[in-house]
Amino acid sequence: MAVVPARDRILQTAFALFYARGIRAVGVDLIIAESGVAKATFYKHFPAKDELVLAYLDKVDTIWSGQLRDAARAAGDAPGEQLVGMFDALASACRREGYRGCAFINAAAESVPGTAVHQRTVAHKESVRTWVADLADQAGAADPAGLARTLTLLLDGGLADGALSADPRVAEDARATARLLVAAATA
Amino acid sequence: MAVVPARDRILQTAFALFYARGIRAVGVDLIIAESGVAKATFYKHFPAKDELVLAYLDKVDTIWSGQLRDAARAAGDAPGEQLVGMFDALASACRREGYRGCAFINAAAESVPGTAVHQRTVAHKESVRTWVADLADQAGAADPAGLARTLTLLLDGGLADGALSADPRVAEDARATARLLVAAATA
DNA sequence: TTGATGGTAGACAGATCTGTCTGCTAACGT
DNA sequence: ACGTTAGCAGACAGATCTGTCTACCATCAA
């Protein structure tokens, strides 16, 4: 057995390639070659490409949700501050070399509504929004769900625009607007 | 010659299929079959698929920019009102049957940075932002470029989230936030 | 020792995709 | 009358993509 199990190597390779080039643009043959795995091994772990895509999205969800929570926590204990602080994760993401937008929005762009991949995207966005709504509630917002909708709207806009513009002020704008909204909603 | 020229039929068919299913997911054979055109005719007008994709993006740009301007104008003569009014185009778009997000963001998700398709997306977003900045300037904003960045951020967030959530309040939230921002920036 | 487990290597089938090429037809302008 | 232009129909080549299958190898536990 290799130092790192075949399944992990496949998923790691797929993670990098899917994000960098898009899901449909990357064939399983390439993933197999890059991860140095046999074809039979690949299909043993992922009976169909779609299952690998789903595993990829799960991995992204774990990572991104973690970064969001870390950034929020780093802003202090006050829920209102955390709502603003999570936008630091956006700024970090956009600064990253090879940043190419939100993996979920990208995946949704490549899939038809109703498919498992598309549904996974919707579920991810909803889970983030639920977490934000919880924070908004703790912050004493008059309409936590509404504030959460608006803040995630801002977050997704930053995620999308960050890929289309090299301007780092985009993330700053999103953060500043978030601060304004949080202040207005918890006044 | 048919009632509607072959080139128009091809472009019209591509427009519907590319938007509904994604660019890579639609093969030229399908477009040829659906538009009832001969293969040679297709390649005469569009020597490569990428050129059709570019023509598709140009068509989307014309339509969407027009809707944005129409919505802005419908809000009255005051530039500040127009900045808020353009978000009505977002609400209309999200309500439309078969809405699947921003064609440009989707196209960018399927293309690698640096390619012609990706550059066209960046150019579109920039042209919209420039138009918004002009309006912001007329509205007497202290920082027109900054306000334009934030408003387009909001617009793109609404475009992206509208495809991932059936909630019509998303567009309303974007509009309300825009009103808040415009008021704050032109105070 | 033997059998289960997890892996490698790579041929193969069948579908699909882009792009080329040949031939035929009909309308239009000069 | 005739050449040009626009179009239709469809075979074909060559690449690529997903997924299956056979054969072989190494490790480890019972």
Coordinates of C-alpha atoms (C1' of nucleotides) in Angstrom, one line a residue, chain A residues 10-28 30-31 42 46 48-57 60 100 102-103 106-107 110 117, chain B residues 109-112, chain D residues 18:
Chain A
I10 CA -7.7 10.2 -6.6
L11 CA -9.7 12.6 -4.7
Q12 CA -6.8 15.0 -4.2
T13 CA -6.0 15.0 -7.9
A14 CA -9.6 15.4 -8.8
F15 CA -9.9 18.3 -6.4
A16 CA -7.1 20.2 -8.1
L17 CA -8.1 19.4 -11.7
F18 CA -11.9 19.9 -11.3
Y19 CA -11.4 23.2 -9.7
A20 CA -8.8 24.5 -12.1
R21 CA -10.3 23.4 -15.3
G22 CA -14.0 22.6 -14.7
I23 CA -15.6 19.2 -14.1
R24 CA -16.6 18.3 -17.7
A25 CA -13.2 19.4 -19.0
V26 CA -11.4 16.8 -17.0
G27 CA -11.7 13.2 -18.0
V28 CA -11.3 10.2 -15.7
L30 CA -6.4 12.2 -16.8
I31 CA -7.3 11.9 -13.2
F42 CA -10.4 4.1 -9.7
F46 CA -15.9 5.6 -7.6
A48 CA -19.0 6.4 -11.9
K49 CA -17.5 9.8 -12.5
D50 CA -20.5 11.5 -10.9
E51 CA -19.7 9.9 -7.5
L52 CA -16.2 11.3 -7.6
V53 CA -17.8 14.7 -8.4
L54 CA -20.0 14.4 -5.4
A55 CA -17.0 13.4 -3.2
Y56 CA -15.2 16.4 -4.6
L57 CA -18.0 18.7 -3.7
V60 CA -14.9 21.5 -0.9
R100 CA -11.3 30.5 -10.0
C102 CA -16.9 29.2 -6.0
A103 CA -16.6 25.5 -6.8
N106 CA -19.1 26.5 -11.1
A107 CA -20.5 23.0 -10.6
E110 CA -22.1 22.7 -15.5
V117 CA -24.6 17.5 -8.5
Chain B
A109 CA -16.9 28.4 -14.9
E110 CA -16.5 26.3 -18.0
S111 CA -13.4 28.0 -19.4
V112 CA -9.9 28.5 -18.4
Chain D
dT18 C1' -16.8 6.6 -19.9

